[in-house]
């Protein structure tokens, strides 16, 4: 897989660290002291506006935008979107105008959620923010905005929510290569990679990377929004599109895609007891901050699966930290 043939702008601090979670592993071990060994891939340390997984995608998406002569980028997400914040920061760094359309997916009106955390950083990066109600056709809203901007003489480039298309997913094909290289240097056999899955680009890229390199590493996405069947279908479709984009059609099959969507709770962006426990455990045992929407729920799922004996005691599990800890400031009551 020759990723060098695709346009890319270096925005991230790479490679991100791969670290053992010694104290959490011991905390989750069984009565006999045995249990999976946990590692964490620190994609919260990508560096762009507090970091996060979207920065890897934006390296390819922003390069594509510039190659097509764009002077403006448009994207969308939830009110506290980590993707929107990183897109605004990338646009600021590259001198592009940025328009963010934020969808009200939780119904919350408190100031901490609507004005602080990611929203505050969006504004600091100079983004123009528009708000849309829950259930809006966000792709159509972005296209309508793009048409208006073209009428004003602008050259907009539309980035899908989460940066999740075949171009953006290349960032996590690269991440799979990076992770396997680090594991080889450490003499580490990775059995599972676990992460939060939502817009599907991170999981699709990881799956393509792991399958394309014949790694034998299983990728499990812990869902944060949709039920299992539609989530797996979305990941599968994007992974197959990404493989075709790489010139590798036919390598991704249904059995390569797995999602567990038992930890969504009442809905996207709505706190759960398991998420709060996971965030606190990581903060108290490892000094690492998760986020309340993605990595917190994914870690809650991983912890519960370990407690249920889902993984072999001698397995090595890498948790992909997708960033977003600034979002904690939008959830003060849940975390209190």
CSV table of C-alpha atoms in Angstrom, one decimal:
chain,number,residue,atom,x,y,z
A,1,UNK,CA,0.0,0.0,0.0
A,2,UNK,CA,1.8,3.1,-1.3
A,3,UNK,CA,0.2,6.0,0.5
A,4,UNK,CA,2.9,8.4,-0.7
A,5,UNK,CA,1.1,8.7,-4.1
A,6,UNK,CA,-1.8,10.6,-2.4
A,7,UNK,CA,-1.5,14.3,-1.6
A,8,UNK,CA,-0.8,14.8,2.1
A,9,UNK,CA,0.0,17.8,4.3
A,10,UNK,CA,1.8,17.1,7.6
A,11,UNK,CA,-0.4,18.4,10.5
A,12,UNK,CA,0.0,15.8,13.2
A,13,UNK,CA,2.8,14.9,15.6
A,14,UNK,CA,3.6,11.4,14.5
A,15,UNK,CA,4.2,8.7,15.4
A,16,UNK,CA,1.9,9.0,18.4
A,17,UNK,CA,3.1,7.1,21.5
A,18,UNK,CA,2.2,3.4,22.1
A,19,UNK,CA,2.2,2.9,25.9
A,20,UNK,CA,1.3,0.1,28.3
A,21,UNK,CA,-1.6,0.6,30.7
A,22,UNK,CA,0.0,-1.3,33.5
A,23,UNK,CA,-2.2,-0.1,36.4
A,24,UNK,CA,-5.5,-0.5,34.5
A,25,UNK,CA,-4.4,-4.0,33.4
A,26,UNK,CA,-3.8,-5.0,37.0
A,27,UNK,CA,-7.0,-3.4,38.2
A,28,UNK,CA,-9.0,-5.4,35.6
A,29,UNK,CA,-7.2,-8.7,36.2
A,30,UNK,CA,-9.1,-11.6,37.6
A,31,UNK,CA,-8.8,-13.1,41.1
A,32,UNK,CA,-5.8,-15.2,39.9
A,33,UNK,CA,-4.1,-12.0,38.8
A,34,UNK,CA,-4.4,-12.9,35.1
A,35,UNK,CA,-6.0,-10.9,32.4
A,36,UNK,CA,-5.4,-9.2,29.1
A,37,UNK,CA,-2.5,-6.8,28.9
A,38,UNK,CA,-3.7,-3.3,27.8
A,39,UNK,CA,-1.9,-0.8,25.7
A,40,UNK,CA,-2.9,2.6,24.5
A,41,UNK,CA,-2.2,4.3,21.1
A,42,UNK,CA,-2.1,8.0,22.0
A,43,UNK,CA,-3.9,9.6,19.1
A,44,UNK,CA,-5.0,12.2,21.6
A,45,UNK,CA,-1.4,13.5,21.1
A,46,UNK,CA,-1.6,14.4,17.4
A,47,UNK,CA,-1.0,18.0,18.4
A,48,UNK,CA,-3.6,20.0,16.4
A,49,UNK,CA,-5.8,22.0,18.8
A,50,UNK,CA,-5.5,19.5,21.7
A,51,UNK,CA,-5.2,16.6,19.3
A,52,UNK,CA,-7.4,13.8,18.2
A,53,UNK,CA,-7.9,11.2,15.5
A,54,UNK,CA,-9.4,13.6,12.9
A,55,UNK,CA,-6.0,15.2,12.4
A,56,UNK,CA,-4.7,12.1,10.6
A,57,UNK,CA,-7.7,12.3,8.2
A,58,UNK,CA,-7.2,16.1,7.7
A,59,UNK,CA,-3.7,15.6,6.5
A,60,UNK,CA,-5.1,13.9,3.4
A,61,UNK,CA,-8.4,15.9,3.2
A,62,UNK,CA,-6.7,19.3,3.4
A,63,UNK,CA,-4.1,18.3,0.9
A,64,UNK,CA,-6.9,17.3,-1.5
A,65,UNK,CA,-8.7,20.6,-0.8
A,66,UNK,CA,-5.6,22.6,-1.7
A,67,UNK,CA,-4.9,20.5,-4.8
A,68,UNK,CA,-8.4,21.4,-6.0
A,69,UNK,CA,-7.8,25.1,-5.4
A,70,UNK,CA,-10.1,25.6,-2.4
A,71,UNK,CA,-10.0,28.7,-0.3
A,72,UNK,CA,-12.8,27.6,2.1
A,73,UNK,CA,-13.7,24.4,3.8
A,74,UNK,CA,-17.1,23.3,5.1
A,75,UNK,CA,-17.8,20.5,7.5
A,76,UNK,CA,-20.5,19.4,10.0
A,77,UNK,CA,-20.8,17.6,13.3
A,78,UNK,CA,-22.6,17.7,16.6
A,79,UNK,CA,-22.4,20.7,18.8
A,80,UNK,CA,-19.4,19.4,20.7
A,81,UNK,CA,-17.7,17.9,17.6
A,82,UNK,CA,-14.1,17.1,17.9
A,83,UNK,CA,-13.9,16.9,14.1
A,84,UNK,CA,-15.2,20.4,13.7
A,85,UNK,CA,-12.6,21.7,16.2
A,86,UNK,CA,-9.7,20.0,14.4
A,87,UNK,CA,-11.0,21.1,11.0
A,88,UNK,CA,-11.2,24.7,12.2
A,89,UNK,CA,-7.6,24.5,13.5
A,90,UNK,CA,-6.3,23.0,10.3
A,91,UNK,CA,-8.0,25.7,8.2
A,92,UNK,CA,-6.5,28.4,10.4
A,93,UNK,CA,-3.0,26.8,10.0
A,94,UNK,CA,-3.4,26.7,6.3
A,95,UNK,CA,-5.0,30.1,5.8
A,96,UNK,CA,-8.4,28.8,4.7
A,97,UNK,CA,-11.8,30.1,5.7
A,98,UNK,CA,-13.8,27.6,7.6
A,99,UNK,CA,-17.6,27.1,8.0
A,100,UNK,CA,-18.9,24.7,10.6
A,101,UNK,CA,-22.5,23.5,10.7
A,102,UNK,CA,-23.3,22.1,14.1
A,103,UNK,CA,-26.3,19.8,14.6
A,104,UNK,CA,-28.2,19.8,17.9
A,105,UNK,CA,-28.2,16.0,18.6
A,106,UNK,CA,-28.6,16.1,22.4
A,107,UNK,CA,-31.2,18.8,23.0
A,108,UNK,CA,-29.0,20.4,25.7
A,109,UNK,CA,-29.2,24.2,26.2
A,110,UNK,CA,-26.8,24.7,29.1
A,111,UNK,CA,-24.0,27.1,28.6
A,112,UNK,CA,-21.2,24.6,29.4
A,113,UNK,CA,-22.4,22.5,26.4
A,114,UNK,CA,-23.3,25.2,24.0
A,115,UNK,CA,-20.5,27.7,24.6
A,116,UNK,CA,-17.6,26.0,26.2
A,117,UNK,CA,-15.1,23.1,25.3
A,118,UNK,CA,-15.0,22.4,21.6
A,119,UNK,CA,-17.4,25.3,20.7
A,120,UNK,CA,-15.1,27.8,22.4
A,121,UNK,CA,-12.1,26.5,20.5
A,122,UNK,CA,-14.0,26.6,17.2
A,123,UNK,CA,-14.5,30.3,17.7
A,124,UNK,CA,-10.9,30.9,18.8
A,125,UNK,CA,-9.8,29.3,15.5
A,126,UNK,CA,-11.9,31.8,13.6
A,127,UNK,CA,-14.5,29.5,12.2
A,128,UNK,CA,-18.0,30.7,11.1
A,129,UNK,CA,-20.5,28.6,13.0
A,130,UNK,CA,-24.1,27.8,11.8
A,131,UNK,CA,-26.5,25.7,13.9
A,132,UNK,CA,-29.0,23.1,12.6
A,133,UNK,CA,-31.8,21.2,14.4
A,134,UNK,CA,-31.6,17.5,15.2
A,135,UNK,CA,-32.4,15.3,12.2
A,136,UNK,CA,-31.4,17.9,9.6
A,137,UNK,CA,-30.0,16.5,6.3
A,138,UNK,CA,-26.5,17.8,7.1
A,139,UNK,CA,-24.9,16.8,3.8
A,140,UNK,CA,-27.7,18.7,2.0
A,141,UNK,CA,-27.1,21.7,4.3
A,142,UNK,CA,-23.4,21.7,3.5
A,143,UNK,CA,-24.0,21.5,-0.2
A,144,UNK,CA,-26.5,24.4,0.0
A,145,UNK,CA,-24.0,26.5,1.9
A,146,UNK,CA,-21.3,25.6,-0.7
A,147,UNK,CA,-23.6,26.8,-3.5
A,148,UNK,CA,-24.1,30.1,-1.7
A,149,UNK,CA,-20.4,30.6,-1.3
A,150,UNK,CA,-19.7,29.8,-4.9
A,151,UNK,CA,-22.2,32.4,-5.9
A,152,UNK,CA,-20.0,34.9,-3.8
A,153,UNK,CA,-16.9,33.9,-5.7
A,154,UNK,CA,-15.5,31.5,-3.1
A,155,UNK,CA,-14.0,28.0,-3.8
A,156,UNK,CA,-15.4,25.8,-1.1
A,157,UNK,CA,-14.4,22.2,-0.4
A,158,UNK,CA,-16.9,20.0,1.5
A,159,UNK,CA,-15.6,17.6,4.1
A,160,UNK,CA,-18.1,15.0,5.3
A,161,UNK,CA,-18.9,14.6,9.0
A,162,UNK,CA,-16.0,13.0,10.8
A,163,UNK,CA,-13.8,13.4,7.7
A,164,UNK,CA,-15.1,9.9,6.9
A,165,UNK,CA,-14.7,9.2,3.2
A,166,UNK,CA,-12.1,7.3,1.2
A,167,UNK,CA,-9.7,10.2,1.3
A,168,UNK,CA,-9.9,10.8,5.0
A,169,UNK,CA,-9.8,7.1,5.8
A,170,UNK,CA,-6.3,7.0,4.4
A,171,UNK,CA,-5.2,8.6,7.6
A,172,UNK,CA,-6.0,5.4,9.5
A,173,UNK,CA,-4.6,3.1,6.9
A,174,UNK,CA,-1.4,5.0,7.7
A,175,UNK,CA,-2.1,4.6,11.4
A,176,UNK,CA,-2.3,0.8,11.0
A,177,UNK,CA,1.1,0.8,9.4
A,178,UNK,CA,2.5,3.0,12.1
A,179,UNK,CA,1.1,0.9,14.9
A,180,UNK,CA,2.4,-2.4,13.4
A,181,UNK,CA,5.8,-0.9,13.0
A,182,UNK,CA,5.9,0.2,16.7
A,183,UNK,CA,4.7,-3.2,17.8
A,184,UNK,CA,7.5,-4.9,15.8
A,185,UNK,CA,10.1,-2.7,17.5
A,186,UNK,CA,8.7,-3.6,20.9
A,187,UNK,CA,8.4,-7.3,20.1
A,188,UNK,CA,4.6,-7.0,20.8
A,189,UNK,CA,2.0,-9.3,19.4
A,190,UNK,CA,-1.2,-7.3,19.0
A,191,UNK,CA,-4.3,-9.5,19.2
A,192,UNK,CA,-7.0,-6.8,19.2
A,193,UNK,CA,-7.4,-3.1,18.4
A,194,UNK,CA,-10.3,-1.4,20.2
A,195,UNK,CA,-11.7,2.1,19.5
A,196,UNK,CA,-14.8,4.2,19.3
A,197,UNK,CA,-16.6,4.0,16.0
A,198,UNK,CA,-19.1,6.6,14.8
A,199,UNK,CA,-18.8,8.2,11.4
A,200,UNK,CA,-16.8,5.0,10.4
A,201,UNK,CA,-13.6,6.5,8.9
A,202,UNK,CA,-11.3,5.5,11.7
A,203,UNK,CA,-12.5,1.9,11.7
A,204,UNK,CA,-12.6,1.6,7.9
A,205,UNK,CA,-9.0,2.9,7.6
A,206,UNK,CA,-7.8,0.6,10.4
A,207,UNK,CA,-9.5,-2.4,8.8
A,208,UNK,CA,-8.1,-1.8,5.4
A,209,UNK,CA,-4.6,-1.2,6.9
A,210,UNK,CA,-4.7,-4.4,9.0
A,211,UNK,CA,-6.1,-6.6,6.2
A,212,UNK,CA,-3.9,-5.1,3.5
A,213,UNK,CA,-0.8,-5.8,5.6
A,214,UNK,CA,-2.1,-9.4,6.4
A,215,UNK,CA,-1.5,-8.6,10.1
A,216,UNK,CA,-4.1,-11.0,11.6
A,217,UNK,CA,-5.0,-8.2,14.1
A,218,UNK,CA,-8.8,-8.0,14.9
A,219,UNK,CA,-10.3,-4.5,14.9
A,220,UNK,CA,-13.4,-4.0,17.1
A,221,UNK,CA,-15.3,-0.7,17.0
A,222,UNK,CA,-17.3,0.2,20.1
A,223,UNK,CA,-20.3,2.1,18.7
A,224,UNK,CA,-21.3,5.6,20.1
A,225,UNK,CA,-24.4,6.3,18.0
A,226,UNK,CA,-26.0,3.7,15.8
A,227,UNK,CA,-27.2,0.1,16.4
A,228,UNK,CA,-24.8,-2.7,15.4
A,229,UNK,CA,-26.3,-3.7,12.0
A,230,UNK,CA,-26.3,-0.2,10.4
A,231,UNK,CA,-22.9,0.7,12.0
A,232,UNK,CA,-21.2,-2.4,10.6
A,233,UNK,CA,-22.8,-1.8,7.2
A,234,UNK,CA,-21.5,1.7,7.2
A,235,UNK,CA,-18.0,0.7,8.2
A,236,UNK,CA,-18.0,-2.2,5.6
A,237,UNK,CA,-19.1,0.1,2.8
A,238,UNK,CA,-16.5,2.8,3.6
A,239,UNK,CA,-13.7,0.2,4.1
A,240,UNK,CA,-14.5,-1.3,0.7
A,241,UNK,CA,-14.5,2.2,-0.9
A,242,UNK,CA,-11.2,3.0,0.7
A,243,UNK,CA,-9.6,-0.3,-0.5
A,244,UNK,CA,-10.8,0.6,-4.1
A,245,UNK,CA,-9.3,4.1,-3.7
A,246,UNK,CA,-6.0,2.4,-2.8
A,247,UNK,CA,-6.2,0.1,-5.9
A,248,UNK,CA,-7.0,-3.0,-3.7
A,249,UNK,CA,-10.6,-3.9,-4.6
A,250,UNK,CA,-12.1,-7.0,-3.1
A,251,UNK,CA,-9.8,-7.4,-0.1
A,252,UNK,CA,-12.4,-6.4,2.5
A,253,UNK,CA,-15.1,-8.8,3.4
A,254,UNK,CA,-17.9,-8.8,5.9
A,255,UNK,CA,-16.0,-10.9,8.4
A,256,UNK,CA,-13.3,-8.2,8.7
A,257,UNK,CA,-15.8,-5.7,10.2
A,258,UNK,CA,-17.1,-5.9,13.8
A,259,UNK,CA,-18.8,-3.4,16.0
A,260,UNK,CA,-20.3,-3.7,19.5
A,261,UNK,CA,-23.0,-1.1,20.0
A,262,UNK,CA,-24.1,-2.2,23.5
A,263,UNK,CA,-22.6,0.9,25.2
A,264,UNK,CA,-24.3,3.8,23.4
A,265,UNK,CA,-26.8,4.3,26.3
A,266,UNK,CA,-29.7,6.7,25.6
A,267,UNK,CA,-28.0,8.1,22.5
A,268,UNK,CA,-25.1,9.9,20.9
A,269,UNK,CA,-23.4,12.4,23.3
A,270,UNK,CA,-25.6,11.4,26.3
A,271,UNK,CA,-23.5,10.4,29.3
A,272,UNK,CA,-23.7,6.9,30.7
A,273,UNK,CA,-22.6,5.5,34.1
A,274,UNK,CA,-20.1,3.2,32.4
A,275,UNK,CA,-18.5,6.2,30.5
A,276,UNK,CA,-18.1,8.1,33.8
A,277,UNK,CA,-16.5,5.1,35.5
A,278,UNK,CA,-14.1,4.6,32.5
A,279,UNK,CA,-13.1,8.3,32.4
A,280,UNK,CA,-12.4,8.3,36.2
A,281,UNK,CA,-10.5,5.0,36.1
A,282,UNK,CA,-8.2,6.2,33.3
A,283,UNK,CA,-7.7,9.6,35.1
A,284,UNK,CA,-7.0,8.0,38.5
A,285,UNK,CA,-5.0,5.0,37.4
A,286,UNK,CA,-3.1,6.2,34.4
A,287,UNK,CA,-3.2,10.0,34.4
A,288,UNK,CA,-4.9,10.0,31.0
A,289,UNK,CA,-8.0,11.9,30.1
A,290,UNK,CA,-10.6,10.3,27.9
A,291,UNK,CA,-13.6,12.2,26.4
A,292,UNK,CA,-17.3,11.8,27.3
A,293,UNK,CA,-18.7,11.0,23.8
A,294,UNK,CA,-16.2,8.7,22.1
A,295,UNK,CA,-13.2,7.3,23.9
A,296,UNK,CA,-15.0,7.3,27.3
A,297,UNK,CA,-17.8,5.0,25.9
A,298,UNK,CA,-15.3,2.9,24.0
A,299,UNK,CA,-13.3,2.3,27.1
A,300,UNK,CA,-16.4,1.6,29.1
A,301,UNK,CA,-17.2,-1.1,26.5
A,302,UNK,CA,-13.7,-2.5,26.7
A,303,UNK,CA,-13.7,-2.7,30.5
A,304,UNK,CA,-17.1,-4.4,30.6
A,305,UNK,CA,-16.0,-7.0,27.9
A,306,UNK,CA,-12.8,-7.8,30.0
A,307,UNK,CA,-14.9,-8.2,33.1
A,308,UNK,CA,-17.1,-10.6,31.2
A,309,UNK,CA,-14.1,-12.7,30.1
A,310,UNK,CA,-14.5,-11.8,26.4
A,311,UNK,CA,-10.8,-11.7,25.8
A,312,UNK,CA,-8.2,-14.4,26.4
A,313,UNK,CA,-6.1,-13.7,29.6
A,314,UNK,CA,-2.8,-13.8,27.6
A,315,UNK,CA,-4.1,-11.4,24.8
A,316,UNK,CA,-2.6,-8.0,24.0
A,317,UNK,CA,-5.2,-5.3,23.4
A,318,UNK,CA,-4.4,-1.9,22.0
A,319,UNK,CA,-6.9,0.9,22.8
A,320,UNK,CA,-6.9,3.6,20.2
A,321,UNK,CA,-7.4,6.9,22.0
A,322,UNK,CA,-9.2,9.1,19.6
A,323,UNK,CA,-8.8,12.3,21.6
A,324,UNK,CA,-11.4,14.9,22.5
A,325,UNK,CA,-10.7,15.3,26.3
A,326,UNK,CA,-11.5,19.0,25.9
A,327,UNK,CA,-15.1,17.9,25.6
A,328,UNK,CA,-15.1,17.0,29.3
A,329,UNK,CA,-15.6,20.7,30.0
A,330,UNK,CA,-19.0,20.5,28.3
A,331,UNK,CA,-20.1,17.8,30.8
A,332,UNK,CA,-19.4,19.2,34.2
A,333,UNK,CA,-22.5,17.7,35.9
A,334,UNK,CA,-22.0,14.2,34.5
A,335,UNK,CA,-18.4,14.2,35.7
A,336,UNK,CA,-19.0,15.9,39.1
